[in-house]
């Protein structure tokens, strides 16, 4: 219920039923740097897209949830970066790329994640990812470190 004037819901979920965000918090907590690689990977496996994917014409209906959506939009790529950097340190380019890709589902503007992903591939796959990057990030916003990888 949004207010006391609305009738109570007849159907209620059992308290053991969790949202993906609640499960995320169980796995990662407030500080993803303290989570294990396994916990981070499990949390990132929950990510299917942006935290709040609504069209601009109805976004004002969900203004009350903007703070939570912003929190998710920041937390998911931050956790992805932590895992990707750990994987890179361990010479696990496949793991690093998977973590970066999961973070980009939540926030396709994160150039630090794009750099990890672009660094993990060559040839045709690099060209395809470069095209995807250019669709996600306006040319005027491309950071110098990212521009080097696009050349």
N, CA, C and O atoms as a GROMACS GRO file, in nm:
protein
  604
    1UNK      N    1   0.083  -0.119   0.000
    1UNK     CA    2   0.000   0.000   0.000
    1UNK      C    3   0.087   0.124   0.000
    1UNK      O    4   0.187   0.131   0.070
    2UNK      N    5   0.047   0.220  -0.079
    2UNK     CA    6   0.118   0.348  -0.081
    2UNK      C    7   0.067   0.443   0.026
    2UNK      O    8   0.139   0.532   0.069
    3UNK      N    9  -0.057   0.423   0.069
    3UNK     CA   10  -0.112   0.509   0.174
    3UNK      C   11  -0.219   0.431   0.250
    3UNK      O   12  -0.262   0.324   0.207
    4UNK      N   13  -0.261   0.486   0.364
    4UNK     CA   14  -0.364   0.420   0.445
    4UNK      C   15  -0.500   0.422   0.378
    4UNK      O   16  -0.588   0.344   0.415
    5UNK      N   17  -0.518   0.509   0.280
    5UNK     CA   18  -0.648   0.518   0.214
    5UNK      C   19  -0.666   0.406   0.111
    5UNK      O   20  -0.778   0.382   0.066
    6UNK      N   21  -0.559   0.338   0.073
    6UNK     CA   22  -0.571   0.227  -0.022
    6UNK      C   23  -0.605   0.100   0.054
    6UNK      O   24  -0.562   0.080   0.168
    7UNK      N   25  -0.682   0.013  -0.010
    7UNK     CA   26  -0.715  -0.113   0.058
    7UNK      C   27  -0.590  -0.202   0.070
    7UNK      O   28  -0.502  -0.197  -0.016
    8UNK      N   29  -0.584  -0.282   0.175
    8UNK     CA   30  -0.468  -0.371   0.188
    8UNK      C   31  -0.468  -0.477   0.078
    8UNK      O   32  -0.572  -0.514   0.024
    9UNK      N   33  -0.350  -0.522   0.046
    9UNK     CA   34  -0.340  -0.627  -0.056
    9UNK      C   35  -0.392  -0.758   0.001
    9UNK      O   36  -0.369  -0.790   0.118
   10UNK      N   37  -0.462  -0.833  -0.082
   10UNK     CA   38  -0.511  -0.962  -0.038
   10UNK      C   39  -0.398  -1.065  -0.041
   10UNK      O   40  -0.389  -1.152   0.045
   11UNK      N   41  -0.311  -1.052  -0.142
   11UNK     CA   42  -0.201  -1.146  -0.157
   11UNK      C   43  -0.075  -1.085  -0.098
   11UNK      O   44  -0.041  -0.970  -0.127
   12UNK      N   45  -0.006  -1.159  -0.015
   12UNK     CA   46   0.120  -1.112   0.040
   12UNK      C   47   0.224  -1.221   0.023
   12UNK      O   48   0.194  -1.340   0.033
   13UNK      N   49   0.344  -1.179  -0.004
   13UNK     CA   50   0.453  -1.273  -0.016
   13UNK      C   51   0.504  -1.313   0.122
   13UNK      O   52   0.502  -1.233   0.215
   14UNK      N   53   0.548  -1.434   0.132
   14UNK     CA   54   0.607  -1.481   0.257
   14UNK      C   55   0.735  -1.403   0.283
   14UNK      O   56   0.804  -1.364   0.188
   15UNK      N   57   0.766  -1.379   0.408
   15UNK     CA   58   0.883  -1.298   0.442
   15UNK      C   59   1.014  -1.359   0.394
   15UNK      O   60   1.115  -1.290   0.388
   16UNK      N   61   1.013  -1.486   0.360
   16UNK     CA   62   1.136  -1.548   0.310
   16UNK      C   63   1.158  -1.521   0.161
   16UNK      O   64   1.264  -1.553   0.107
   17UNK      N   65   1.058  -1.463   0.093
   17UNK     CA   66   1.072  -1.430  -0.048
   17UNK      C   67   1.145  -1.296  -0.059
   17UNK      O   68   1.100  -1.194  -0.005
   18UNK      N   69   1.257  -1.297  -0.128
   18UNK     CA   70   1.341  -1.178  -0.136
   18UNK      C   71   1.342  -1.120  -0.277
   18UNK      O   72   1.327  -1.192  -0.376
   19UNK      N   73   1.360  -0.990  -0.285
   19UNK     CA   74   1.383  -0.927  -0.415
   19UNK      C   75   1.529  -0.951  -0.452
   19UNK      O   76   1.610  -0.988  -0.367
   20UNK      N   77   1.562  -0.928  -0.577
   20UNK     CA   78   1.702  -0.940  -0.620
   20UNK      C   79   1.790  -0.844  -0.542
   20UNK      O   80   1.904  -0.878  -0.509
   21UNK      N   81   1.741  -0.726  -0.511
   21UNK     CA   82   1.822  -0.629  -0.437
   21UNK      C   83   1.849  -0.677  -0.294
   21UNK      O   84   1.960  -0.663  -0.243
   22UNK      N   85   1.748  -0.733  -0.231
   22UNK     CA   86   1.769  -0.787  -0.097
   22UNK      C   87   1.870  -0.901  -0.100
   22UNK      O   88   1.956  -0.912  -0.012
   23UNK      N   89   1.861  -0.986  -0.201
   23UNK     CA   90   1.957  -1.096  -0.217
   23UNK      C   91   2.096  -1.038  -0.242
   23UNK      O   92   2.195  -1.087  -0.188
   24UNK      N   93   2.104  -0.933  -0.324
   24UNK     CA   94   2.231  -0.865  -0.350
   24UNK      C   95   2.295  -0.820  -0.219
   24UNK      O   96   2.413  -0.844  -0.194
   25UNK      N   97   2.215  -0.754  -0.137
   25UNK     CA   98   2.266  -0.703  -0.009
   25UNK      C   99   2.310  -0.816   0.084
   25UNK      O  100   2.406  -0.800   0.160
   26UNK      N  101   2.241  -0.928   0.079
   26UNK     CA  102   2.284  -1.043   0.159
   26UNK      C  103   2.423  -1.092   0.113
   26UNK      O  104   2.506  -1.129   0.195
   27UNK      N  105   2.445  -1.090  -0.017
   27UNK     CA  106   2.571  -1.140  -0.072
   27UNK      C  107   2.685  -1.040  -0.056
   27UNK      O  108   2.797  -1.078  -0.020
   28UNK      N  109   2.657  -0.914  -0.083
   28UNK     CA  110   2.763  -0.813  -0.094
   28UNK      C  111   2.766  -0.719   0.026
   28UNK      O  112   2.872  -0.671   0.065
   29UNK      N  113   2.651  -0.693   0.084
   29UNK     CA  114   2.645  -0.599   0.195
   29UNK      C  115   2.666  -0.457   0.148
   29UNK      O  116   2.651  -0.426   0.030
   30UNK      N  117   2.703  -0.370   0.241
   30UNK     CA  118   2.724  -0.229   0.209
   30UNK      C  119   2.861  -0.200   0.152
   30UNK      O  120   2.883  -0.094   0.094
   31UNK      N  121   2.954  -0.294   0.168
   31UNK     CA  122   3.090  -0.271   0.120
   31UNK      C  123   3.134  -0.389   0.035
   31UNK      O  124   3.181  -0.490   0.088
   32UNK      N  125   3.120  -0.378  -0.098
   32UNK     CA  126   3.155  -0.491  -0.185
   32UNK      C  127   3.302  -0.532  -0.176
   32UNK      O  128   3.337  -0.645  -0.211
   33UNK      N  129   3.388  -0.443  -0.131
   33UNK     CA  130   3.530  -0.478  -0.117
   33UNK      C  131   3.550  -0.587  -0.012
   33UNK      O  132   3.650  -0.658  -0.015
   34UNK      N  133   3.456  -0.600   0.081
   34UNK     CA  134   3.465  -0.703   0.184
   34UNK      C  135   3.408  -0.836   0.139
   34UNK      O  136   3.428  -0.938   0.206
   35UNK      N  137   3.338  -0.839   0.027
   35UNK     CA  138   3.277  -0.962  -0.024
   35UNK      C  139   3.382  -1.049  -0.093
   35UNK      O  140   3.481  -0.999  -0.146
   36UNK      N  141   3.358  -1.178  -0.090
   36UNK     CA  142   3.448  -1.270  -0.160
   36UNK      C  143   3.420  -1.265  -0.310
   36UNK      O  144   3.318  -1.212  -0.353
   37UNK      N  145   3.510  -1.321  -0.387
   37UNK     CA  146   3.489  -1.327  -0.532
   37UNK      C  147   3.363  -1.408  -0.564
   37UNK      O  148   3.288  -1.371  -0.655
   38UNK      N  149   3.341  -1.515  -0.492
   38UNK     CA  150   3.222  -1.598  -0.515
   38UNK      C  151   3.095  -1.518  -0.485
   38UNK      O  152   2.998  -1.525  -0.561
   39UNK      N  153   3.094  -1.445  -0.375
   39UNK     CA  154   2.977  -1.364  -0.341
   39UNK      C  155   2.953  -1.256  -0.445
   39UNK      O  156   2.839  -1.232  -0.485
   40UNK      N  157   3.059  -1.190  -0.490
   40UNK     CA  158   3.044  -1.088  -0.593
   40UNK      C  159   2.990  -1.148  -0.723
   40UNK      O  160   2.902  -1.091  -0.786
   41UNK      N  161   3.043  -1.262  -0.762
   41UNK     CA  162   2.997  -1.327  -0.885
   41UNK      C  163   2.850  -1.367  -0.875
   41UNK      O  164   2.774  -1.349  -0.970
   42UNK      N  165   2.809  -1.420  -0.760
   42UNK     CA  166   2.668  -1.456  -0.740
   42UNK      C  167   2.579  -1.332  -0.746
   42UNK      O  168   2.471  -1.335  -0.805
   43UNK      N  169   2.624  -1.223  -0.684
   43UNK     CA  170   2.546  -1.100  -0.686
   43UNK      C  171   2.536  -1.045  -0.828
   43UNK      O  172   2.428  -1.003  -0.870
   44UNK      N  173   2.645  -1.045  -0.901
   44UNK     CA  174   2.644  -0.993  -1.038
   44UNK      C  175   2.559  -1.080  -1.130
   44UNK      O  176   2.507  -1.031  -1.231
   45UNK      N  177   2.546  -1.208  -1.098
   45UNK     CA  178   2.460  -1.296  -1.178
   45UNK      C  179   2.313  -1.257  -1.166
   45UNK      O  180   2.232  -1.296  -1.250
   46UNK      N  181   2.278  -1.181  -1.064
   46UNK     CA  182   2.140  -1.134  -1.047
   46UNK      C  183   2.106  -1.019  -1.142
   46UNK      O  184   1.989  -0.991  -1.166
   47UNK      N  185   2.207  -0.954  -1.196
   47UNK     CA  186   2.188  -0.832  -1.276
   47UNK      C  187   2.141  -0.869  -1.416
   47UNK      O  188   2.206  -0.946  -1.487
   48UNK      N  189   2.028  -0.813  -1.455
   48UNK     CA  190   1.973  -0.838  -1.588
   48UNK      C  191   1.960  -0.711  -1.671
   48UNK      O  192   1.932  -0.717  -1.791
   49UNK      N  193   1.980  -0.596  -1.609
   49UNK     CA  194   1.966  -0.469  -1.679
   49UNK      C  195   1.970  -0.355  -1.581
   49UNK      O  196   2.010  -0.373  -1.466
   50UNK      N  197   1.930  -0.237  -1.626
   50UNK     CA  198   1.929  -0.120  -1.537
   50UNK      C  199   1.839  -0.144  -1.416
   50UNK      O  200   1.741  -0.218  -1.424
   51UNK      N  201   1.874  -0.079  -1.306
   51UNK     CA  202   1.796  -0.096  -1.183
   51UNK      C  203   1.651  -0.053  -1.203
   51UNK      O  204   1.560  -0.116  -1.149
   52UNK      N  205   1.632   0.051  -1.278
   52UNK     CA  206   1.498   0.107  -1.297
   52UNK      C  207   1.485   0.145  -1.441
   52UNK      O  208   1.531   0.252  -1.482
   53UNK      N  209   1.424   0.061  -1.519
   53UNK     CA  210   1.416   0.083  -1.663
   53UNK      C  211   1.275   0.123  -1.701
   53UNK      O  212   1.193   0.040  -1.741
   54UNK      N  213   1.246   0.252  -1.687
   54UNK     CA  214   1.114   0.304  -1.724
   54UNK      C  215   1.132   0.415  -1.827
   54UNK      O  216   1.235   0.482  -1.832
   55UNK      N  217   1.033   0.432  -1.908
   55UNK     CA  218   1.038   0.536  -2.010
   55UNK      C  219   1.021   0.673  -1.946
   55UNK      O  220   0.960   0.687  -1.840
   56UNK      N  221   1.075   0.774  -2.011
   56UNK     CA  222   1.074   0.910  -1.957
   56UNK      C  223   0.933   0.962  -1.932
   56UNK      O  224   0.912   1.041  -1.840
   57UNK      N  225   0.836   0.919  -2.012
   57UNK     CA  226   0.701   0.972  -1.997
   57UNK      C  227   0.630   0.924  -1.870
   57UNK      O  228   0.531   0.984  -1.829
   58UNK      N  229   0.678   0.817  -1.808
   58UNK     CA  230   0.616   0.771  -1.684
   58UNK      C  231   0.712   0.773  -1.564
   58UNK      O  232   0.676   0.730  -1.454
   59UNK      N  233   0.832   0.821  -1.585
   59UNK     CA  234   0.933   0.820  -1.478
   59UNK      C  235   0.887   0.896  -1.354
   59UNK      O  236   0.922   0.858  -1.243
   60UNK      N  237   0.810   1.001  -1.374
   60UNK     CA  238   0.766   1.080  -1.257
   60UNK      C  239   0.677   1.000  -1.164
   60UNK      O  240   0.667   1.034  -1.046
   61UNK      N  241   0.614   0.895  -1.211
   61UNK     CA  242   0.531   0.809  -1.125
   61UNK      C  243   0.616   0.737  -1.020
   61UNK      O  244   0.567   0.698  -0.914
   62UNK      N  245   0.742   0.720  -1.052
   62UNK     CA  246   0.831   0.641  -0.965
   62UNK      C  247   0.938   0.727  -0.899
   62UNK      O  248   1.043   0.677  -0.858
   63UNK      N  249   0.910   0.854  -0.889
   63UNK     CA  250   1.006   0.947  -0.827
   63UNK      C  251   1.040   0.905  -0.684
   63UNK      O  252   1.152   0.927  -0.637
   64UNK      N  253   0.944   0.847  -0.616
   64UNK     CA  254   0.965   0.804  -0.478
   64UNK      C  255   1.077   0.699  -0.466
   64UNK      O  256   1.137   0.683  -0.360
   65UNK      N  257   1.106   0.627  -0.574
   65UNK     CA  258   1.206   0.521  -0.572
   65UNK      C  259   1.339   0.562  -0.636
   65UNK      O  260   1.430   0.480  -0.650
   66UNK      N  261   1.350   0.689  -0.674
   66UNK     CA  262   1.471   0.734  -0.743
   66UNK      C  263   1.597   0.713  -0.659
   66UNK      O  264   1.700   0.674  -0.713
   67UNK      N  265   1.589   0.740  -0.531
   67UNK     CA  266   1.707   0.723  -0.445
   67UNK      C  267   1.755   0.577  -0.446
   67UNK      O  268   1.875   0.550  -0.455
   68UNK      N  269   1.661   0.483  -0.437
   68UNK     CA  270   1.697   0.342  -0.439
   68UNK      C  271   1.755   0.303  -0.575
   68UNK      O  272   1.853   0.229  -0.582
   69UNK      N  273   1.695   0.352  -0.682
   69UNK     CA  274   1.746   0.321  -0.815
   69UNK      C  275   1.887   0.376  -0.833
   69UNK      O  276   1.973   0.309  -0.890
   70UNK      N  277   1.911   0.498  -0.785
   70UNK     CA  278   2.045   0.557  -0.793
   70UNK      C  279   2.146   0.475  -0.712
   70UNK      O  280   2.259   0.455  -0.755
   71UNK      N  281   2.104   0.429  -0.597
   71UNK     CA  282   2.191   0.346  -0.513
   71UNK      C  283   2.230   0.219  -0.588
   71UNK      O  284   2.347   0.180  -0.588
   72UNK      N  285   2.133   0.155  -0.651
   72UNK     CA  286   2.161   0.032  -0.726
   72UNK      C  287   2.250   0.060  -0.847
   72UNK      O  288   2.341  -0.017  -0.877
   73UNK      N  289   2.221   0.170  -0.916
   73UNK     CA  290   2.295   0.205  -1.036
   73UNK      C  291   2.442   0.232  -1.005
   73UNK      O  292   2.528   0.212  -1.090
   74UNK      N  293   2.469   0.277  -0.885
   74UNK     CA  294   2.609   0.298  -0.842
   74UNK      C  295   2.670   0.171  -0.786
   74UNK      O  296   2.786   0.140  -0.815
   75UNK      N  297   2.596   0.098  -0.705
   75UNK     CA  298   2.650  -0.018  -0.633
   75UNK      C  299   2.688  -0.132  -0.726
   75UNK      O  300   2.792  -0.195  -0.707
   76UNK      N  301   2.606  -0.160  -0.824
   76UNK     CA  302   2.632  -0.275  -0.912
   76UNK      C  303   2.761  -0.256  -0.992
   76UNK      O  304   2.846  -0.345  -0.988
   77UNK      N  305   2.780  -0.145  -1.063
   77UNK     CA  306   2.907  -0.128  -1.135
   77UNK      C  307   3.028  -0.119  -1.043
   77UNK      O  308   3.137  -0.164  -1.079
   78UNK      N  309   3.010  -0.061  -0.925
   78UNK     CA  310   3.122  -0.055  -0.831
   78UNK      C  311   3.166  -0.195  -0.791
   78UNK      O  312   3.286  -0.224  -0.786
   79UNK      N  313   3.070  -0.282  -0.762
   79UNK     CA  314   3.102  -0.421  -0.726
   79UNK      C  315   3.162  -0.494  -0.846
   79UNK      O  316   3.255  -0.573  -0.831
   80UNK      N  317   3.110  -0.466  -0.964
   80UNK     CA  318   3.164  -0.529  -1.086
   80UNK      C  319   3.310  -0.489  -1.107
   80UNK      O  320   3.392  -0.571  -1.145
   81UNK      N  321   3.340  -0.363  -1.082
   81UNK     CA  322   3.478  -0.315  -1.098
   81UNK      C  323   3.571  -0.385  -0.999
   81UNK      O  324   3.682  -0.423  -1.035
   82UNK      N  325   3.526  -0.402  -0.877
   82UNK     CA  326   3.608  -0.470  -0.777
   82UNK      C  327   3.640  -0.612  -0.822
   82UNK      O  328   3.756  -0.654  -0.818
   83UNK      N  329   3.538  -0.686  -0.865
   83UNK     CA  330   3.561  -0.823  -0.909
   83UNK      C  331   3.646  -0.826  -1.036
   83UNK      O  332   3.736  -0.910  -1.048
   84UNK      N  333   3.618  -0.738  -1.130
   84UNK     CA  334   3.696  -0.734  -1.254
   84UNK      C  335   3.843  -0.706  -1.226
   84UNK      O  336   3.931  -0.766  -1.287
   85UNK      N  337   3.871  -0.614  -1.135
   85UNK     CA  338   4.010  -0.582  -1.101
   85UNK      C  339   4.078  -0.700  -1.031
   85UNK      O  340   4.195  -0.727  -1.056
   86UNK      N  341   4.004  -0.769  -0.945
   86UNK     CA  342   4.060  -0.889  -0.881
   86UNK      C  343   4.092  -0.996  -0.985
   86UNK      O  344   4.198  -1.058  -0.981
   87UNK      N  345   4.000  -1.016  -1.079
   87UNK     CA  346   4.022  -1.116  -1.184
   87UNK      C  347   4.142  -1.077  -1.271
   87UNK      O  348   4.223  -1.162  -1.307
   88UNK      N  349   4.152  -0.949  -1.304
   88UNK     CA  350   4.264  -0.902  -1.385
   88UNK      C  351   4.395  -0.928  -1.313
   88UNK      O  352   4.493  -0.972  -1.374
   89UNK      N  353   4.398  -0.902  -1.184
   89UNK     CA  354   4.518  -0.926  -1.103
   89UNK      C  355   4.557  -1.074  -1.105
   89UNK      O  356   4.676  -1.107  -1.100
   90UNK      N  357   4.456  -1.161  -1.113
   90UNK     CA  358   4.480  -1.306  -1.116
   90UNK      C  359   4.494  -1.360  -1.259
   90UNK      O  360   4.492  -1.481  -1.279
   91UNK      N  361   4.508  -1.270  -1.357
   91UNK     CA  362   4.520  -1.307  -1.500
   91UNK      C  363   4.398  -1.385  -1.552
   91UNK      O  364   4.410  -1.468  -1.641
   92UNK      N  365   4.282  -1.357  -1.495
   92UNK     CA  366   4.158  -1.419  -1.538
   92UNK      C  367   4.081  -1.320  -1.625
   92UNK      O  368   3.990  -1.252  -1.577
   93UNK      N  369   4.118  -1.311  -1.753
   93UNK     CA  370   4.054  -1.214  -1.841
   93UNK      C  371   3.908  -1.248  -1.868
   93UNK      O  372   3.826  -1.159  -1.887
   94UNK      N  373   3.875  -1.376  -1.869
   94UNK     CA  374   3.736  -1.416  -1.891
   94UNK      C  375   3.649  -1.370  -1.773
   94UNK      O  376   3.542  -1.314  -1.793
   95UNK      N  377   3.697  -1.393  -1.653
   95UNK     CA  378   3.624  -1.348  -1.534
   95UNK      C  379   3.612  -1.197  -1.527
   95UNK      O  380   3.507  -1.143  -1.491
   96UNK      N  381   3.722  -1.129  -1.563
   96UNK     CA  382   3.720  -0.982  -1.562
   96UNK      C  383   3.618  -0.929  -1.662
   96UNK      O  384   3.543  -0.836  -1.632
   97UNK      N  385   3.616  -0.989  -1.781
   97UNK     CA  386   3.522  -0.945  -1.884
   97UNK      C  387   3.378  -0.971  -1.842
   97UNK      O  388   3.290  -0.888  -1.865
   98UNK      N  389   3.353  -1.086  -1.779
   98UNK     CA  390   3.218  -1.120  -1.734
   98UNK      C  391   3.171  -1.022  -1.626
   98UNK      O  392   3.057  -0.976  -1.628
   99UNK      N  393   3.259  -0.990  -1.534
   99UNK     CA  394   3.223  -0.894  -1.428
   99UNK      C  395   3.195  -0.756  -1.488
   99UNK      O  396   3.097  -0.692  -1.452
  100UNK      N  397   3.282  -0.712  -1.579
  100UNK     CA  398   3.263  -0.581  -1.642
  100UNK      C  399   3.131  -0.577  -1.719
  100UNK      O  400   3.057  -0.479  -1.712
  101UNK      N  401   3.102  -0.683  -1.793
  101UNK     CA  402   2.978  -0.688  -1.871
  101UNK      C  403   2.855  -0.681  -1.780
  101UNK      O  404   2.757  -0.615  -1.814
  102UNK      N  405   2.861  -0.747  -1.666
  102UNK     CA  406   2.748  -0.741  -1.571
  102UNK      C  407   2.729  -0.599  -1.519
  102UNK      O  408   2.616  -0.552  -1.508
  103UNK      N  409   2.839  -0.532  -1.486
  103UNK     CA  410   2.829  -0.394  -1.438
  103UNK      C  411   2.774  -0.300  -1.543
  103UNK      O  412   2.700  -0.206  -1.512
  104UNK      N  413   2.809  -0.326  -1.669
  104UNK     CA  414   2.760  -0.241  -1.779
  104UNK      C  415   2.612  -0.260  -1.805
  104UNK      O  416   2.547  -0.171  -1.860
  105UNK      N  417   2.557  -0.375  -1.768
  105UNK     CA  418   2.412  -0.393  -1.779
  105UNK      C  419   2.340  -0.292  -1.691
  105UNK      O  420   2.235  -0.239  -1.728
  106UNK      N  421   2.397  -0.266  -1.574
  106UNK     CA  422   2.335  -0.173  -1.480
  106UNK      C  423   2.362  -0.028  -1.515
  106UNK      O  424   2.278   0.059  -1.496
  107UNK      N  425   2.482  -0.001  -1.569
  107UNK     CA  426   2.519   0.136  -1.605
  107UNK      C  427   2.612   0.134  -1.725
  107UNK      O  428   2.734   0.124  -1.709
  108UNK      N  429   2.557   0.144  -1.845
  108UNK     CA  430   2.639   0.136  -1.966
  108UNK      C  431   2.728   0.259  -1.990
  108UNK      O  432   2.799   0.264  -2.090
  109UNK      N  433   2.725   0.354  -1.901
  109UNK     CA  434   2.809   0.473  -1.914
  109UNK      C  435   2.945   0.457  -1.847
  109UNK      O  436   3.033   0.541  -1.866
  110UNK      N  437   2.966   0.352  -1.771
  110UNK     CA  438   3.088   0.334  -1.693
  110UNK      C  439   3.206   0.296  -1.781
  110UNK      O  440   3.222   0.180  -1.819
  111UNK      N  441   3.288   0.396  -1.812
  111UNK     CA  442   3.400   0.374  -1.902
  111UNK      C  443   3.510   0.288  -1.841
  111UNK      O  444   3.583   0.220  -1.914
  112UNK      N  445   3.523   0.288  -1.709
  112UNK     CA  446   3.623   0.200  -1.647
  112UNK      C  447   3.591   0.054  -1.677
  112UNK      O  448   3.682  -0.027  -1.699
  113UNK      N  449   3.463   0.019  -1.677
  113UNK     CA  450   3.423  -0.118  -1.709
  113UNK      C  451   3.438  -0.146  -1.858
  113UNK      O  452   3.478  -0.256  -1.898
  114UNK      N  453   3.406  -0.047  -1.941
  114UNK     CA  454   3.426  -0.063  -2.085
  114UNK      C  455   3.574  -0.090  -2.116
  114UNK      O  456   3.605  -0.173  -2.201
  115UNK      N  457   3.663  -0.020  -2.047
  115UNK     CA  458   3.807  -0.040  -2.074
  115UNK      C  459   3.850  -0.183  -2.042
  115UNK      O  460   3.927  -0.243  -2.115
  116UNK      N  461   3.799  -0.237  -1.932
  116UNK     CA  462   3.832  -0.376  -1.897
  116UNK      C  463   3.777  -0.470  -2.003
  116UNK      O  464   3.846  -0.562  -2.046
  117UNK      N  465   3.655  -0.447  -2.044
  117UNK     CA  466   3.592  -0.533  -2.144
  117UNK      C  467   3.664  -0.522  -2.279
  117UNK      O  468   3.692  -0.624  -2.343
  118UNK      N  469   3.693  -0.401  -2.322
  118UNK     CA  470   3.762  -0.381  -2.450
  118UNK      C  471   3.903  -0.440  -2.447
  118UNK      O  472   3.952  -0.488  -2.549
  119UNK      N  473   3.968  -0.437  -2.332
  119UNK     CA  474   4.104  -0.491  -2.320
  119UNK      C  475   4.106  -0.644  -2.325
  119UNK      O  476   4.211  -0.704  -2.346
  120UNK      N  477   3.991  -0.705  -2.305
  120UNK     CA  478   3.986  -0.851  -2.297
  120UNK      C  479   3.960  -0.919  -2.432
  120UNK      O  480   3.961  -1.042  -2.440
  121UNK      N  481   3.937  -0.840  -2.536
  121UNK     CA  482   3.902  -0.899  -2.666
  121UNK      C  483   3.987  -0.839  -2.778
  121UNK      O  484   4.052  -0.736  -2.761
  122UNK      N  485   3.984  -0.907  -2.893
  122UNK     CA  486   4.059  -0.860  -3.010
  122UNK      C  487   3.974  -0.877  -3.135
  122UNK      O  488   3.867  -0.938  -3.132
  123UNK      N  489   4.023  -0.821  -3.243
  123UNK     CA  490   3.964  -0.843  -3.375
  123UNK      C  491   3.820  -0.799  -3.387
  123UNK      O  492   3.782  -0.690  -3.347
  124UNK      N  493   3.742  -0.889  -3.446
  124UNK     CA  494   3.601  -0.860  -3.474
  124UNK      C  495   3.524  -0.831  -3.345
  124UNK      O  496   3.441  -0.740  -3.341
  125UNK      N  497   3.553  -0.908  -3.242
  125UNK     CA  498   3.482  -0.886  -3.115
  125UNK      C  499   3.514  -0.748  -3.058
  125UNK      O  500   3.426  -0.683  -3.002
  126UNK      N  501   3.638  -0.704  -3.072
  126UNK     CA  502   3.677  -0.569  -3.026
  126UNK      C  503   3.602  -0.464  -3.105
  126UNK      O  504   3.553  -0.366  -3.048
  127UNK      N  505   3.592  -0.483  -3.235
  127UNK     CA  506   3.521  -0.388  -3.320
  127UNK      C  507   3.374  -0.381  -3.282
  127UNK      O  508   3.316  -0.272  -3.278
  128UNK      N  509   3.314  -0.495  -3.254
  128UNK     CA  510   3.172  -0.498  -3.215
  128UNK      C  511   3.151  -0.427  -3.081
  128UNK      O  512   3.057  -0.350  -3.066
  129UNK      N  513   3.239  -0.454  -2.986
  129UNK     CA  514   3.227  -0.388  -2.856
  129UNK      C  515   3.252  -0.238  -2.868
  129UNK      O  516   3.188  -0.158  -2.800
  130UNK      N  517   3.346  -0.200  -2.954
  130UNK     CA  518   3.371  -0.057  -2.977
  130UNK      C  519   3.246   0.012  -3.030
  130UNK      O  520   3.215   0.124  -2.990
  131UNK      N  521   3.176  -0.053  -3.120
  131UNK     CA  522   3.051   0.003  -3.173
  131UNK      C  523   2.945   0.015  -3.063
  131UNK      O  524   2.875   0.116  -3.055
  132UNK      N  525   2.934  -0.088  -2.979
  132UNK     CA  526   2.839  -0.083  -2.868
  132UNK      C  527   2.874   0.031  -2.772
  132UNK      O  528   2.786   0.103  -2.724
  133UNK      N  529   3.003   0.047  -2.746
  133UNK     CA  530   3.046   0.156  -2.659
  133UNK      C  531   3.006   0.290  -2.717
  133UNK      O  532   2.952   0.375  -2.646
  134UNK      N  533   3.030   0.310  -2.844
  134UNK     CA  534   2.998   0.438  -2.909
  134UNK      C  535   2.849   0.468  -2.908
  134UNK      O  536   2.808   0.584  -2.910
  135UNK      N  537   2.768   0.365  -2.905
  135UNK     CA  538   2.624   0.385  -2.895
  135UNK      C  539   2.584   0.424  -2.752
  135UNK      O  540   2.485   0.495  -2.732
  136UNK      N  541   2.661   0.378  -2.654
  136UNK     CA  542   2.628   0.403  -2.513
  136UNK      C  543   2.682   0.535  -2.461
  136UNK      O  544   2.622   0.598  -2.373
  137UNK      N  545   2.797   0.578  -2.515
  137UNK     CA  546   2.864   0.696  -2.461
  137UNK      C  547   2.882   0.799  -2.572
  137UNK      O  548   2.941   0.768  -2.676
  138UNK      N  549   2.833   0.921  -2.553
  138UNK     CA  550   2.850   1.026  -2.655
  138UNK      C  551   2.999   1.055  -2.680
  138UNK      O  552   3.081   1.048  -2.589
  139UNK      N  553   3.031   1.087  -2.804
  139UNK     CA  554   3.170   1.110  -2.845
  139UNK      C  555   3.240   1.214  -2.759
  139UNK      O  556   3.357   1.197  -2.725
  140UNK      N  557   3.172   1.319  -2.724
  140UNK     CA  558   3.232   1.426  -2.644
  140UNK      C  559   3.262   1.386  -2.500
  140UNK      O  560   3.332   1.459  -2.430
  141UNK      N  561   3.211   1.273  -2.456
  141UNK     CA  562   3.232   1.227  -2.319
  141UNK      C  563   3.334   1.114  -2.308
  141UNK      O  564   3.357   1.062  -2.198
  142UNK      N  565   3.393   1.076  -2.419
  142UNK     CA  566   3.489   0.965  -2.416
  142UNK      C  567   3.618   1.010  -2.347
  142UNK      O  568   3.680   1.109  -2.386
  143UNK      N  569   3.656   0.935  -2.245
  143UNK     CA  570   3.777   0.966  -2.168
  143UNK      C  571   3.901   0.926  -2.248
  143UNK      O  572   3.896   0.832  -2.328
  144UNK      N  573   4.013   0.998  -2.229
  144UNK     CA  574   4.135   0.968  -2.305
  144UNK      C  575   4.180   0.822  -2.296
  144UNK      O  576   4.221   0.764  -2.396
  145UNK      N  577   4.172   0.763  -2.177
  145UNK     CA  578   4.214   0.623  -2.161
  145UNK      C  579   4.126   0.528  -2.243
  145UNK      O  580   4.174   0.427  -2.294
  146UNK      N  581   3.998   0.562  -2.255
  146UNK     CA  582   3.908   0.481  -2.334
  146UNK      C  583   3.932   0.503  -2.482
  146UNK      O  584   3.929   0.409  -2.562
  147UNK      N  585   3.956   0.629  -2.520
  147UNK     CA  586   3.981   0.662  -2.660
  147UNK      C  587   4.100   0.584  -2.716
  147UNK      O  588   4.100   0.543  -2.832
  148UNK      N  589   4.201   0.563  -2.633
  148UNK     CA  590   4.320   0.486  -2.676
  148UNK      C  591   4.281   0.343  -2.715
  148UNK      O  592   4.335   0.287  -2.810
  149UNK      N  593   4.188   0.284  -2.641
  149UNK     CA  594   4.146   0.147  -2.669
  149UNK      C  595   4.056   0.138  -2.791
  149UNK      O  596   4.040   0.030  -2.849
  150UNK      N  597   3.997   0.248  -2.830
  150UNK     CA  598   3.908   0.248  -2.946
  150UNK      C  599   3.983   0.265  -3.077
  150UNK      O  600   3.931   0.234  -3.184
  151UNK      N  601   4.106   0.314  -3.069
  151UNK     CA  602   4.184   0.344  -3.190
  151UNK      C  603   4.223   0.218  -3.264
  151UNK      O  604   4.288   0.226  -3.368
   0.00000   0.00000   0.00000
